[in-house]
mmCIF file of N, CA and C in Angstrom:
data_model
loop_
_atom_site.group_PDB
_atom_site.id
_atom_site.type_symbol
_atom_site.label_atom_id
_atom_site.label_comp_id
_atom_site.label_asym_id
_atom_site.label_seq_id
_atom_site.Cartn_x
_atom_site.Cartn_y
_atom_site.Cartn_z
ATOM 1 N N UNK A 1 11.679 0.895 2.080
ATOM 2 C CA UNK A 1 11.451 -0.399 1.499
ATOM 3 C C UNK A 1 10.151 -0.332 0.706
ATOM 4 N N UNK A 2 10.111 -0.892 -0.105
ATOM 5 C CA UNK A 2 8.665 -0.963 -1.657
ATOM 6 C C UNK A 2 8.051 -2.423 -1.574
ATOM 7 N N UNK A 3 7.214 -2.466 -0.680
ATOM 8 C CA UNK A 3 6.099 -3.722 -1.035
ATOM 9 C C UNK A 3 5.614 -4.010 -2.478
ATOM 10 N N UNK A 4 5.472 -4.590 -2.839
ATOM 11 C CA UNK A 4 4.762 -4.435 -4.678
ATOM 12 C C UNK A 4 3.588 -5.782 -4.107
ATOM 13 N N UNK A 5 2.379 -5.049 -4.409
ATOM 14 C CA UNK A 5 1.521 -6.043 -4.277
ATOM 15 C C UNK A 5 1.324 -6.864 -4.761
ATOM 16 N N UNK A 6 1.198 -7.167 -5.898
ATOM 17 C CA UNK A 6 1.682 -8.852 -6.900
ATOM 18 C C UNK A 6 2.410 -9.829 -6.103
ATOM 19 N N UNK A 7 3.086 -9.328 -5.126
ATOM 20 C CA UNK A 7 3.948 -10.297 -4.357
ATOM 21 C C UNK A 7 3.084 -11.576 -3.307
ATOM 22 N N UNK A 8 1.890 -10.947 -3.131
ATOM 23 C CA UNK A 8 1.297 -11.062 -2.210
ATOM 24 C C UNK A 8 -0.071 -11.577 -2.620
ATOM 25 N N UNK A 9 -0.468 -12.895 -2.250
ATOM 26 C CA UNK A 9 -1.901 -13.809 -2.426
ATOM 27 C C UNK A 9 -3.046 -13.449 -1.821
ATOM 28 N N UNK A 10 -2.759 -12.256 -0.118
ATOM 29 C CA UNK A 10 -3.874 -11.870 0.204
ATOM 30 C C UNK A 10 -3.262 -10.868 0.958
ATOM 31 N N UNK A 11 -4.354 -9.937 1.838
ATOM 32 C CA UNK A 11 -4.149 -8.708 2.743
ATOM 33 C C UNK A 11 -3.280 -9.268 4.231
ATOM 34 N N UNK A 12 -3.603 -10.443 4.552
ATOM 35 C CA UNK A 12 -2.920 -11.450 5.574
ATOM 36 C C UNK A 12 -1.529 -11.275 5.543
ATOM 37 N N UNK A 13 -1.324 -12.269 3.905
ATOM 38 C CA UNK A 13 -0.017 -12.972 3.820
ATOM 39 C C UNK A 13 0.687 -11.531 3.881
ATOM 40 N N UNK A 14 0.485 -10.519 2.899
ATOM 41 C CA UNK A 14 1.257 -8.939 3.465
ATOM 42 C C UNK A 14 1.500 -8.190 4.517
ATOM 43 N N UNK A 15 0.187 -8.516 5.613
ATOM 44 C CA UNK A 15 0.542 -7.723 6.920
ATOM 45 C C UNK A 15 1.760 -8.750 7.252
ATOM 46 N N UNK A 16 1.937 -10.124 7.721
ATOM 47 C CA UNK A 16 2.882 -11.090 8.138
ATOM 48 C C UNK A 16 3.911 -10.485 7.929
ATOM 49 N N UNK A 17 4.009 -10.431 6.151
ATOM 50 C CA UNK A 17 5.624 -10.035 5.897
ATOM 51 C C UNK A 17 6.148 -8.725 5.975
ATOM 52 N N UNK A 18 4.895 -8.088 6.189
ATOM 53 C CA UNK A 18 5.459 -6.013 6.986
ATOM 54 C C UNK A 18 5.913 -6.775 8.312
ATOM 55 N N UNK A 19 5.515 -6.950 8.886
ATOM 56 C CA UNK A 19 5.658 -7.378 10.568
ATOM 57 C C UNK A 19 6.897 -7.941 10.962
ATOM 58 N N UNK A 20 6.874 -8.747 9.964
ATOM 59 C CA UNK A 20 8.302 -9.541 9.843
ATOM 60 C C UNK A 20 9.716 -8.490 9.483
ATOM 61 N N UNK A 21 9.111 -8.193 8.301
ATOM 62 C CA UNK A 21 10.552 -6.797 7.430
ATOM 63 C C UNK A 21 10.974 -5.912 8.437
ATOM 64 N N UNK A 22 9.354 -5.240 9.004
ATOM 65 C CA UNK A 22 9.511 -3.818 9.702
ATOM 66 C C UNK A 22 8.610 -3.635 10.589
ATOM 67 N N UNK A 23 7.987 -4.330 10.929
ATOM 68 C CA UNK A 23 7.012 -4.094 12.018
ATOM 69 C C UNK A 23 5.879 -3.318 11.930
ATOM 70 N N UNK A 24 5.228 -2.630 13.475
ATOM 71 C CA UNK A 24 4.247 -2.689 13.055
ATOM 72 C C UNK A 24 3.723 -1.075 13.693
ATOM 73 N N UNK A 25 4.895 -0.226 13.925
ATOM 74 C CA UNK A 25 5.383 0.936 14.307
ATOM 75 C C UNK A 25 4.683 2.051 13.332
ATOM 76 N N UNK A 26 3.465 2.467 13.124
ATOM 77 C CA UNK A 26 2.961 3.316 12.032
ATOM 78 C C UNK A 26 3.807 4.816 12.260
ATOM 79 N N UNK A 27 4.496 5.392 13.280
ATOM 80 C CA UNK A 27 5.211 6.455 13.239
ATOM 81 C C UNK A 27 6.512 6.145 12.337
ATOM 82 N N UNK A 28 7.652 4.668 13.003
ATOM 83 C CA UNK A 28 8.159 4.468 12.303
ATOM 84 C C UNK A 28 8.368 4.285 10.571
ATOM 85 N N UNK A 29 7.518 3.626 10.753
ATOM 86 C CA UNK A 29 7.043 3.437 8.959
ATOM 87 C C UNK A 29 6.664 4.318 8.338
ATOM 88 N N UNK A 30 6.264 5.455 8.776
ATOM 89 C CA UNK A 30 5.949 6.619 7.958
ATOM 90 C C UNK A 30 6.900 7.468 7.938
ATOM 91 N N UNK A 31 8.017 7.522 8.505
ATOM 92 C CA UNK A 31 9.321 8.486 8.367
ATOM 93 C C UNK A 31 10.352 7.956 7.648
ATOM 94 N N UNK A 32 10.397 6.154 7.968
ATOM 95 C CA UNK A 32 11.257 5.588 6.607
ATOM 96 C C UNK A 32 10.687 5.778 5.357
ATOM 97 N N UNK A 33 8.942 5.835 5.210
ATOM 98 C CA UNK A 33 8.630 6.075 3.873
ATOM 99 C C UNK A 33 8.507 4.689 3.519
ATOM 100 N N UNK A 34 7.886 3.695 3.899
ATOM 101 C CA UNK A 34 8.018 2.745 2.716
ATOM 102 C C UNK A 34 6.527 2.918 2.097
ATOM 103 N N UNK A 35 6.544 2.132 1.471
ATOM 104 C CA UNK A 35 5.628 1.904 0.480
ATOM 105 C C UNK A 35 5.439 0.191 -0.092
ATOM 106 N N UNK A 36 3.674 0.602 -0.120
ATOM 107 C CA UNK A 36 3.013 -0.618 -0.589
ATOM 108 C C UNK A 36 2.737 -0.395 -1.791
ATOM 109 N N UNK A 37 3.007 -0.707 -3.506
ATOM 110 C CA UNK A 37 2.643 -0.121 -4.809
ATOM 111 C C UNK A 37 2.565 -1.324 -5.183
ATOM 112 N N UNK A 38 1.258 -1.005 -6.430
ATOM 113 C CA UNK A 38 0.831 -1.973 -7.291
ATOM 114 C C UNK A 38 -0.371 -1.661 -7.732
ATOM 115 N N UNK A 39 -0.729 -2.217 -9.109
ATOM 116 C CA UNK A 39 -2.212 -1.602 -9.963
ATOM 117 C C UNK A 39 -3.008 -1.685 -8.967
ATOM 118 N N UNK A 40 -4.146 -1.083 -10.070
ATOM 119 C CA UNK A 40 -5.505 -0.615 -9.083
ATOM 120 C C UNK A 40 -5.951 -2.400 -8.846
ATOM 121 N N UNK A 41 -5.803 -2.874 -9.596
ATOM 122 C CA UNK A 41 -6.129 -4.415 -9.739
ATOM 123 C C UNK A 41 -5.494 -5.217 -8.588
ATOM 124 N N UNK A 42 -4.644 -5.206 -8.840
ATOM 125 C CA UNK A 42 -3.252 -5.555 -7.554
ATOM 126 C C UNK A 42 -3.605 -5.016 -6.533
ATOM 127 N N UNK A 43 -3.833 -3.828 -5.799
ATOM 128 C CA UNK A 43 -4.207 -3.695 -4.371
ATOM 129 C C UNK A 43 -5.499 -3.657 -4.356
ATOM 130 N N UNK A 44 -6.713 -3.958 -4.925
ATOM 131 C CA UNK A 44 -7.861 -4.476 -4.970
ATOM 132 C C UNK A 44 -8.176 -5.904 -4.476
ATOM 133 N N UNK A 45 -7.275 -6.479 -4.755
ATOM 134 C CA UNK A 45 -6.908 -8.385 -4.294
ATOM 135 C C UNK A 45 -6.560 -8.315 -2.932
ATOM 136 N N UNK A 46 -5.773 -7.054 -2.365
ATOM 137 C CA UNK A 46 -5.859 -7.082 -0.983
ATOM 138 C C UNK A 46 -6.436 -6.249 0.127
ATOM 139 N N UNK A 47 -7.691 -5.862 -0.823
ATOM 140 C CA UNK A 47 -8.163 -4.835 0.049
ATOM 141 C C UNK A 47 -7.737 -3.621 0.109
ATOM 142 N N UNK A 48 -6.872 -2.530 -0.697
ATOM 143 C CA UNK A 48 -6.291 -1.451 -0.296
ATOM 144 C C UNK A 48 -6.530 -0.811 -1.770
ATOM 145 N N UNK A 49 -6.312 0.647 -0.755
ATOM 146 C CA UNK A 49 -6.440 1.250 -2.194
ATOM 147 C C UNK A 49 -5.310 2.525 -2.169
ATOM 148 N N UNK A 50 -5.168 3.503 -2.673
ATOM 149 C CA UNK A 50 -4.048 4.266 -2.641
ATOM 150 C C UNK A 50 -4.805 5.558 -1.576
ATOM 151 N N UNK A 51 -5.772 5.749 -1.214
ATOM 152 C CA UNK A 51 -5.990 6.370 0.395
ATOM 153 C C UNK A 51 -5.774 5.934 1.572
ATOM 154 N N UNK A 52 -5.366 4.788 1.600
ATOM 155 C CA UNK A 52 -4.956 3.979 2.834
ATOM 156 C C UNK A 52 -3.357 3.754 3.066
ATOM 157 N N UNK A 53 -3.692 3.618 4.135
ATOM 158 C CA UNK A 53 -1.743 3.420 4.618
ATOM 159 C C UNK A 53 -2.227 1.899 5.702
ATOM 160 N N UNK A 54 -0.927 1.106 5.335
ATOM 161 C CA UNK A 54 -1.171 0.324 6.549
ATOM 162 C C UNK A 54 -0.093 0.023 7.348
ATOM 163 N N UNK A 55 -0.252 0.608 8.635
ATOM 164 C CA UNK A 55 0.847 0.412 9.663
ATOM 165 C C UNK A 55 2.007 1.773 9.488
ATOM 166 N N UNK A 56 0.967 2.521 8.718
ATOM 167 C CA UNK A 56 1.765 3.884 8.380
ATOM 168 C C UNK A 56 2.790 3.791 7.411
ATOM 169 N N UNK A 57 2.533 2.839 6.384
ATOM 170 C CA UNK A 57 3.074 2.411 5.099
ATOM 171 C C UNK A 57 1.804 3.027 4.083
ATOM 172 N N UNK A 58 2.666 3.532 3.252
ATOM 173 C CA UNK A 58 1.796 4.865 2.010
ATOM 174 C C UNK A 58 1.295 3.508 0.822
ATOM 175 N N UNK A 59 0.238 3.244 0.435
ATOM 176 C CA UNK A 59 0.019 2.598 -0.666
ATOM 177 C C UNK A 59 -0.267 3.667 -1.905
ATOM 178 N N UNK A 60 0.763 2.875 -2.499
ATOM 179 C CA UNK A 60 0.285 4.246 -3.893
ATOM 180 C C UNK A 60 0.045 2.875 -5.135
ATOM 181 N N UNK A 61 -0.844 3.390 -5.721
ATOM 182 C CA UNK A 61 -1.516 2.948 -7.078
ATOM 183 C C UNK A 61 -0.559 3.125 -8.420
ATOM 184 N N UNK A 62 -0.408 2.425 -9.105
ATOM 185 C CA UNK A 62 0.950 2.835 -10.408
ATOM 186 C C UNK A 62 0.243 3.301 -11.825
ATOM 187 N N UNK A 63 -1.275 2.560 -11.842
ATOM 188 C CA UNK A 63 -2.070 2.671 -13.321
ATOM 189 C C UNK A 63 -2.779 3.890 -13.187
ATOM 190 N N UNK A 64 -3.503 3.696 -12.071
ATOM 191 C CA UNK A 64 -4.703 4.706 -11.939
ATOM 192 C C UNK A 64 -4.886 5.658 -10.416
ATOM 193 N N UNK A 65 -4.094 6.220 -10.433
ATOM 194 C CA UNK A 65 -3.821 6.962 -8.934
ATOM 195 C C UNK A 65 -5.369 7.456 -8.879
ATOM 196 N N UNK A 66 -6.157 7.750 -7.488
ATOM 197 C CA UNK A 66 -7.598 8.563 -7.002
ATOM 198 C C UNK A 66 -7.144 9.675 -7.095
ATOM 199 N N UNK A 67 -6.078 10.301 -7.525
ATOM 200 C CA UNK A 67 -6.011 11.352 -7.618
ATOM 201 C C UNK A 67 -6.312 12.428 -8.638
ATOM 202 N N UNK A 68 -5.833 11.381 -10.024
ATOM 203 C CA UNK A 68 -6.443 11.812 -10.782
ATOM 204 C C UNK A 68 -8.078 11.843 -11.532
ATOM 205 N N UNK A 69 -8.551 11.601 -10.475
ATOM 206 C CA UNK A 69 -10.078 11.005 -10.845
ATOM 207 C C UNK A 69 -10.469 12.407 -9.768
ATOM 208 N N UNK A 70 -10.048 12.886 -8.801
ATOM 209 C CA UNK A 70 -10.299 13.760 -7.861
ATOM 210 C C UNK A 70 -10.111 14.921 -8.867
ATOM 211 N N UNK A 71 -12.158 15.641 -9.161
ATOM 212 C CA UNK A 71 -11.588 16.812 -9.500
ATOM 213 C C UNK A 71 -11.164 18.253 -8.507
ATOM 214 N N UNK A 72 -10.597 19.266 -9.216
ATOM 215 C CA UNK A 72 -10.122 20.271 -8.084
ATOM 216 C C UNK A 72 -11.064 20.796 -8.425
ATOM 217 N N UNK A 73 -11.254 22.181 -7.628
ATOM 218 C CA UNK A 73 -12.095 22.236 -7.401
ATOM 219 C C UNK A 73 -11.806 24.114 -8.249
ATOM 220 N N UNK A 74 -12.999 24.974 -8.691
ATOM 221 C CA UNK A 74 -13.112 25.721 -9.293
ATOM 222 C C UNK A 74 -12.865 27.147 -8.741
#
């Protein structure tokens, strides 16, 4: 299942409706794979950023992944 953060007015009103969808099982949720996505802007409004998981839900970033800002290394 794909959270899209735009959906969502705060970090609150989103945990509620994980809890509600799918609970709150971070093993579970990390083997279905869902995902929390939305700009860097968009999960900024709720506190998250694309290094965080919540409840073992992967947040990934769509504009500006940390990944590409992460240099490798030489």
């Amino acid at each position: 299942m794909i959270f899209e953060a735009k959906d969502f007015k705060n970090r609150e009103e989103l945990e509620q409706y994980i809890t509600a969808k799918v609970g709150q099982d971070s093993v579970k949720n990390k083997e279905l794979t869902h995902e929390i996505t939305g700009t860097k802007k968009e999960l900024k409004k709720l506190n998250l950023d694309d290094l965080c998981e919540v409840w073992g839900i992967k947040v990934i970033c769509t504009d500006e992944p940390t990944t590409d800002f992460i240099k490798k290394p030489k």
